[in-house]
Amino acid sequence: MSGDPTTVDPLDVAIPPLDDAARQAALDRQAELTKPPGSLGRLETMAAEIAAMQSTAEPRVDPAVVVTMAADHGVVSEGVSAYPQSITAAMVATIHDGGAAISALSESGDIENVVVDMGVAGEVPDGVVDHTIADGTANIAEGPAMSREQARSAIAAGRSVVDEHAAEAAVVGLGEMGIGNTTASAAITALLTDRSVDAVTGHGTGIDEETRARKVDVIERAIGTTDPDRTDPVDVLRSVGGFEIAGLVGVTLAAVSRRLPVVVDGVIAGAAALLAAEIEPRVADYLLGSHESVEPGHEAQLAALGLEPCVDYGMRLGEGTGAAVAIGIYRAACAAHTGMSTFAEAGLDGE
């Protein structure tokens, strides 16, 4: 399926406010559960925040879905990655066949993993959801990554993935695959957080310091060449983004419009979350942190979005792996909240 521009504005999204009454009802229940108040720490506040998002005093995580979107990046030709572009298609096949880290974590965590081709420059297996916009973006060091029409089409495709594959979900995690996409995400992060390119650019696939310096130079040239309007998230996306990042913007917008909490994975998913929150600030109310990536841009993203990670395990793989791990923690928070007895139910209310 090609990514033709949609007649419906993909940026037009109605996001309901958080339900303060549901949050308070959840907090009231926490105060009555058979434990000292606050003894489950952040698990208690996690449950209350999810309750406000889902507009219920009984929050839940299941069914859980992680959407892993894949695309290639023309900027790889600048030597910014330790791996060739062909790895993108190979890893999409591995994820589809169940052999990747996100596959194992999804299976162990009872999470559905939806794999989407947004613009892989190579053959991918049948069964991968096809929303191809083009065979990878253009080289951002030489010009814009994509047209504005392609950016909007990719966002629209992401929204349709939620409608078609996660409509019954209770929570959605963001994942990605694409050689070169830490370069795009660093560019987006620098533009939207007012941090320097050097401060938000890491070692990605494990590049050495010399290659990281080249990566910083490439990003700075890309920003200078494309000259994106920092106040226009679609222009930022058009100039230095990626098709999978654009697709995740659409996933985020569609999910939060359904009151679905969105678990943000690492630095590439974080770039998509930044863009979505720029399009509609209320998006940030529905975001949940996962891990704290070792990529330096992730700290800037978390600060801008007001997110607190669940874990700090030194992860930097992507694919949605951090989101999958975090969903297990959010599941535990909801299970304790809904499954524990109150003091009254346990006959311990002193009457």
Coordinates of C-alpha atoms in Angstrom, one line a residue:
M1 CA 0.0 0.0 0.0
S2 CA 1.4 3.4 -0.9
G3 CA 1.2 6.4 1.3
D4 CA -1.1 8.7 -0.8
P5 CA -2.1 11.9 0.9
T6 CA -5.4 11.5 2.8
T7 CA -8.4 13.7 2.3
V8 CA -8.8 13.7 6.1
D9 CA -6.5 16.0 7.9
P10 CA -4.2 13.7 9.9
L11 CA -3.4 16.4 12.3
D12 CA -7.0 17.0 13.2
V13 CA -7.4 15.1 16.5
A14 CA -9.7 15.5 19.5
I15 CA -7.9 14.5 22.7
P16 CA -10.1 14.4 25.8
P17 CA -8.8 15.9 29.1
L18 CA -7.6 13.5 31.8
D19 CA -10.4 12.3 34.1
D20 CA -9.6 13.9 37.5
A21 CA -12.6 12.1 39.1
A22 CA -11.3 8.7 38.0
R23 CA -7.8 9.6 39.3
Q24 CA -9.2 10.6 42.7
A25 CA -11.3 7.4 42.9
A26 CA -8.2 5.4 42.2
L27 CA -6.3 7.3 44.9
D28 CA -9.1 6.8 47.3
R29 CA -9.1 3.0 46.6
Q30 CA -5.3 3.0 47.1
A31 CA -5.8 4.5 50.6
E32 CA -8.2 1.6 51.5
L33 CA -6.1 -1.4 50.2
T34 CA -4.5 -3.8 52.7
K35 CA -1.1 -2.2 52.9
P36 CA 0.4 0.9 54.6
P37 CA -0.4 4.0 52.5
G38 CA 2.3 4.6 49.9
S39 CA 4.0 1.4 50.5
L40 CA 3.9 0.4 46.9
G41 CA 5.5 3.6 45.9
R42 CA 5.3 4.6 42.2
L43 CA 3.1 1.6 41.5
E44 CA 0.3 3.4 43.3
T45 CA 0.7 6.7 41.3
M46 CA 1.1 4.7 38.0
A47 CA -2.3 3.1 38.6
A48 CA -3.9 6.4 39.4
E49 CA -2.5 8.1 36.3
I50 CA -3.6 5.3 34.0
A51 CA -7.0 5.5 35.6
A52 CA -7.2 9.2 34.7
M53 CA -6.1 8.4 31.1
Q54 CA -8.6 5.6 30.7
S55 CA -11.4 7.4 32.6
T56 CA -12.0 4.5 35.0
A57 CA -11.3 3.7 38.6
E58 CA -10.2 0.2 37.5
P59 CA -7.3 0.8 35.1
R60 CA -5.9 -2.1 33.0
V61 CA -3.1 -2.8 30.6
D62 CA -4.4 -5.8 28.7
P63 CA -4.7 -6.2 25.8
A64 CA -1.3 -4.6 25.2
V65 CA 0.2 -3.8 21.8
V66 CA 3.6 -2.6 20.8
V67 CA 3.7 -1.1 17.3
T68 CA 7.2 -1.5 15.7
M69 CA 7.5 0.8 12.6
A70 CA 10.4 0.4 10.2
A71 CA 12.0 2.6 7.5
D72 CA 15.3 3.4 5.9
H73 CA 17.2 6.7 5.9
G74 CA 19.2 8.2 3.1
V75 CA 21.6 9.8 5.5
V76 CA 23.2 6.4 6.0
S77 CA 25.3 7.3 2.9
E78 CA 27.1 9.8 5.1
G79 CA 28.7 7.1 7.2
V80 CA 26.8 7.8 10.4
S81 CA 26.1 4.2 11.3
A82 CA 28.1 1.1 12.2
Y83 CA 25.7 -1.0 10.0
P84 CA 24.7 -0.9 6.3
Q85 CA 21.2 0.0 5.3
S86 CA 20.4 -3.6 4.3
I87 CA 20.2 -4.4 8.0
T88 CA 16.8 -2.7 8.3
A89 CA 15.1 -5.2 6.0
A90 CA 16.9 -8.1 7.5
M91 CA 15.9 -7.1 11.1
V92 CA 12.3 -6.5 10.0
A93 CA 12.3 -10.1 8.7
T94 CA 13.8 -11.3 12.0
I95 CA 11.2 -9.4 14.1
H96 CA 8.4 -10.8 11.9
D97 CA 9.8 -14.3 12.2
G98 CA 9.9 -14.0 16.0
G99 CA 13.7 -14.0 16.5
A100 CA 14.3 -10.4 17.6
A101 CA 14.5 -9.0 21.1
I102 CA 11.1 -7.3 20.8
S103 CA 9.7 -10.7 19.6
A104 CA 11.0 -12.5 22.7
L105 CA 9.9 -9.7 25.1
S106 CA 6.5 -9.4 23.6
E107 CA 5.9 -13.2 23.8
S108 CA 7.1 -13.3 27.4
G109 CA 5.0 -10.3 28.3
D110 CA 1.8 -11.3 26.6
I111 CA 2.0 -8.3 24.2
E112 CA 1.0 -8.2 20.6
N113 CA 3.7 -6.9 18.4
V114 CA 2.5 -5.2 15.2
V115 CA 5.3 -4.7 12.6
V116 CA 4.8 -2.0 10.0
D117 CA 6.8 -1.2 6.9
M118 CA 6.8 2.6 6.5
G119 CA 9.6 2.8 3.9
V120 CA 12.1 -0.1 4.0
A121 CA 14.5 -0.1 1.1
G122 CA 14.3 -3.8 0.5
E123 CA 12.0 -6.8 0.5
V124 CA 10.1 -7.6 3.7
P125 CA 8.0 -10.7 4.5
D126 CA 4.4 -11.1 3.7
G127 CA 2.5 -10.4 6.9
V128 CA 4.3 -7.2 7.7
V129 CA 1.8 -4.4 7.6
D130 CA 2.5 -2.4 4.5
H131 CA 2.2 1.4 4.7
T132 CA 5.3 2.1 2.5
I133 CA 5.6 5.8 1.7
A134 CA 8.9 5.4 -0.3
D135 CA 12.0 3.3 -0.2
G136 CA 13.6 5.3 2.5
T137 CA 14.0 9.0 3.0
A138 CA 16.3 11.3 1.1
N139 CA 19.7 12.2 2.5
I140 CA 19.0 15.1 5.0
A141 CA 22.6 16.4 4.6
E142 CA 21.6 17.4 1.0
G143 CA 18.0 18.3 1.3
P144 CA 14.7 17.6 3.1
A145 CA 14.0 14.0 4.1
M146 CA 10.6 14.0 2.5
S147 CA 7.9 16.2 1.1
R148 CA 5.3 17.7 3.4
E149 CA 2.7 15.5 1.6
Q150 CA 4.7 12.4 2.5
A151 CA 5.0 13.5 6.1
R152 CA 1.3 13.9 6.4
S153 CA 0.6 10.6 4.6
A154 CA 2.9 8.8 7.0
I155 CA 1.1 10.4 10.0
A156 CA -2.2 9.3 8.5
A157 CA -0.9 5.8 8.0
G158 CA 0.1 5.6 11.7
R159 CA -3.3 6.6 12.7
S160 CA -4.8 3.9 10.6
V161 CA -2.6 1.3 12.2
V162 CA -4.2 2.0 15.5
D163 CA -7.7 1.9 14.0
E164 CA -6.9 -1.5 12.2
H165 CA -4.6 -3.2 14.7
A166 CA -5.0 -1.7 18.2
A167 CA -8.6 -0.6 18.4
E168 CA -9.2 -3.0 21.3
A169 CA -6.0 -2.3 23.1
A170 CA -5.8 -0.9 26.6
V171 CA -2.2 0.4 26.1
V172 CA 0.0 1.0 23.1
G173 CA 3.8 1.0 23.1
L174 CA 6.0 2.7 20.5
G175 CA 8.8 0.8 18.7
E176 CA 10.9 1.3 15.6
M177 CA 13.6 -0.1 13.4
G178 CA 15.7 1.8 10.9
I179 CA 19.4 2.1 10.3
G180 CA 20.3 5.8 10.6
N181 CA 17.3 6.8 12.6
T182 CA 19.2 8.0 15.7
T183 CA 20.6 10.6 13.3
A184 CA 17.1 11.8 12.4
S185 CA 15.9 11.6 16.0
A186 CA 18.9 13.7 17.3
A187 CA 18.1 16.3 14.7
I188 CA 14.5 16.5 15.8
T189 CA 15.4 16.6 19.4
A190 CA 17.9 19.4 19.0
L191 CA 15.3 21.4 17.1
L192 CA 12.5 20.9 19.5
T193 CA 14.4 21.1 22.8
D194 CA 16.8 23.9 22.0
R195 CA 19.7 21.7 23.0
S196 CA 22.9 21.7 20.9
V197 CA 23.3 18.9 18.3
D198 CA 26.4 17.7 20.1
A199 CA 24.5 17.4 23.4
V200 CA 21.8 15.2 22.0
T201 CA 23.8 13.0 19.6
G202 CA 25.0 9.6 20.9
H203 CA 26.8 6.6 19.6
G204 CA 23.7 4.9 18.1
T205 CA 24.6 1.5 16.8
G206 CA 27.9 1.6 18.6
I207 CA 29.9 4.0 16.5
D208 CA 33.3 5.2 17.7
E209 CA 33.9 8.8 18.7
E210 CA 35.3 9.8 15.3
T211 CA 32.1 8.6 13.7
R212 CA 30.0 10.3 16.3
A213 CA 31.8 13.6 15.5
R214 CA 31.0 13.1 11.8
K215 CA 27.4 12.3 12.8
V216 CA 27.2 15.6 14.7
D217 CA 28.6 17.5 11.6
V218 CA 26.1 15.8 9.3
I219 CA 23.2 16.8 11.5
E220 CA 24.4 20.3 11.8
R221 CA 24.7 20.5 8.0
A222 CA 21.3 18.9 7.6
I223 CA 19.7 21.6 9.8
G224 CA 21.5 24.3 8.0
T225 CA 20.6 22.9 4.6
T226 CA 16.9 22.2 5.2
D227 CA 16.3 25.2 7.6
P228 CA 13.2 23.8 9.2
D229 CA 10.7 26.0 11.0
R230 CA 11.1 24.9 14.6
T231 CA 7.5 26.2 15.4
D232 CA 6.0 23.8 12.8
P233 CA 6.4 20.1 13.8
V234 CA 5.4 18.9 10.3
D235 CA 8.2 21.1 8.8
V236 CA 10.7 19.6 11.3
L237 CA 9.5 16.1 10.3
R238 CA 9.7 16.9 6.6
S239 CA 13.1 18.4 6.9
V240 CA 15.1 15.9 9.1
G241 CA 12.7 13.1 10.1
G242 CA 11.9 9.6 9.0
F243 CA 8.9 7.7 7.7
E244 CA 8.8 5.4 10.8
I245 CA 9.0 8.5 13.1
A246 CA 6.2 10.1 11.2
G247 CA 4.2 6.9 11.5
L248 CA 4.7 6.8 15.2
V249 CA 3.4 10.4 15.4
G250 CA 0.2 9.1 13.9
V251 CA 0.1 6.1 16.2
T252 CA 0.4 8.4 19.2
L253 CA -2.3 10.9 18.0
A254 CA -4.7 8.1 17.3
A255 CA -4.1 6.2 20.5
V256 CA -4.5 9.2 22.9
S257 CA -7.6 10.2 21.1
R258 CA -9.0 6.9 22.2
R259 CA -7.8 7.5 25.8
L260 CA -5.1 4.8 25.4
P261 CA -1.9 5.4 27.4
V262 CA 1.1 5.4 25.1
V263 CA 4.4 3.9 26.4
V264 CA 7.3 5.7 24.8
D265 CA 10.4 3.5 24.1
G266 CA 13.8 5.1 23.5
V267 CA 15.2 8.1 21.7
I268 CA 13.6 7.5 18.3
A269 CA 10.1 6.9 19.8
G270 CA 10.9 9.9 22.0
A271 CA 11.4 12.1 18.9
A272 CA 8.0 11.0 17.6
A273 CA 6.4 11.8 21.0
L274 CA 8.0 15.2 20.9
L275 CA 6.5 15.9 17.5
A276 CA 3.1 14.6 18.5
A277 CA 3.1 16.8 21.6
E278 CA 4.0 19.8 19.5
I279 CA 1.1 19.1 17.2
E280 CA -1.3 18.7 20.2
P281 CA 0.1 19.6 23.7
R282 CA -2.5 17.4 25.4
V283 CA -0.7 14.4 24.0
A284 CA 1.8 14.6 26.8
D285 CA -0.9 13.9 29.4
Y286 CA -1.2 10.3 27.9
L287 CA 2.4 9.4 27.7
L288 CA 4.1 6.9 30.0
G289 CA 7.9 6.5 30.3
S290 CA 9.7 3.2 29.8
H291 CA 13.4 3.0 30.2
E292 CA 16.1 5.6 30.4
S293 CA 18.1 5.2 27.3
V294 CA 21.9 5.7 27.3
E295 CA 21.4 7.9 24.2
P296 CA 22.0 11.5 25.5
G297 CA 19.0 12.9 23.6
H298 CA 16.6 10.8 25.6
E299 CA 17.2 12.8 28.8
A300 CA 16.3 16.0 26.9
Q301 CA 13.1 14.3 25.5
L302 CA 12.0 13.1 28.9
A303 CA 12.5 16.5 30.4
A304 CA 10.6 18.2 27.6
L305 CA 7.7 15.7 27.9
G306 CA 7.7 15.6 31.7
L307 CA 8.2 11.8 31.7
E308 CA 9.8 9.6 34.4
P309 CA 11.3 6.3 33.2
C310 CA 10.4 3.1 34.9
V311 CA 13.8 1.5 34.7
D312 CA 17.4 2.3 34.0
Y313 CA 18.9 -0.9 32.6
G314 CA 21.4 0.7 30.2
M315 CA 19.2 -0.2 27.2
R316 CA 19.6 1.3 23.7
L317 CA 18.3 -1.2 21.3
G318 CA 15.0 0.3 20.2
E319 CA 12.4 -2.0 18.5
G320 CA 10.0 -1.2 21.4
T321 CA 12.0 -3.3 23.8
G322 CA 11.9 -0.7 26.6
A323 CA 8.2 -0.2 26.1
A324 CA 7.7 -4.0 26.4
V325 CA 9.6 -4.2 29.7
A326 CA 7.7 -1.2 31.0
I327 CA 4.3 -2.6 30.1
G328 CA 5.0 -5.4 32.5
I329 CA 5.6 -2.9 35.3
Y330 CA 2.4 -1.0 34.4
R331 CA 0.6 -4.3 34.3
A332 CA 1.8 -5.0 37.9
A333 CA 0.7 -1.6 39.0
C334 CA -2.8 -2.1 37.6
A335 CA -3.0 -5.7 38.9
A336 CA -2.1 -4.6 42.5
H337 CA -4.6 -1.8 42.3
T338 CA -7.6 -3.9 41.1
G339 CA -6.7 -7.2 42.6
M340 CA -5.9 -6.4 46.2
S341 CA -8.6 -6.4 48.8
T342 CA -9.6 -3.3 50.8
F343 CA -9.4 -3.5 54.5
A344 CA -13.2 -3.7 54.6
E345 CA -13.3 -6.5 52.1
A346 CA -10.7 -8.4 54.1
G347 CA -12.6 -7.8 57.4
L348 CA -9.9 -5.7 58.8
D349 CA -11.7 -2.4 59.1
G350 CA -11.9 -2.7 62.9
E351 CA -15.7 -3.0 63.0

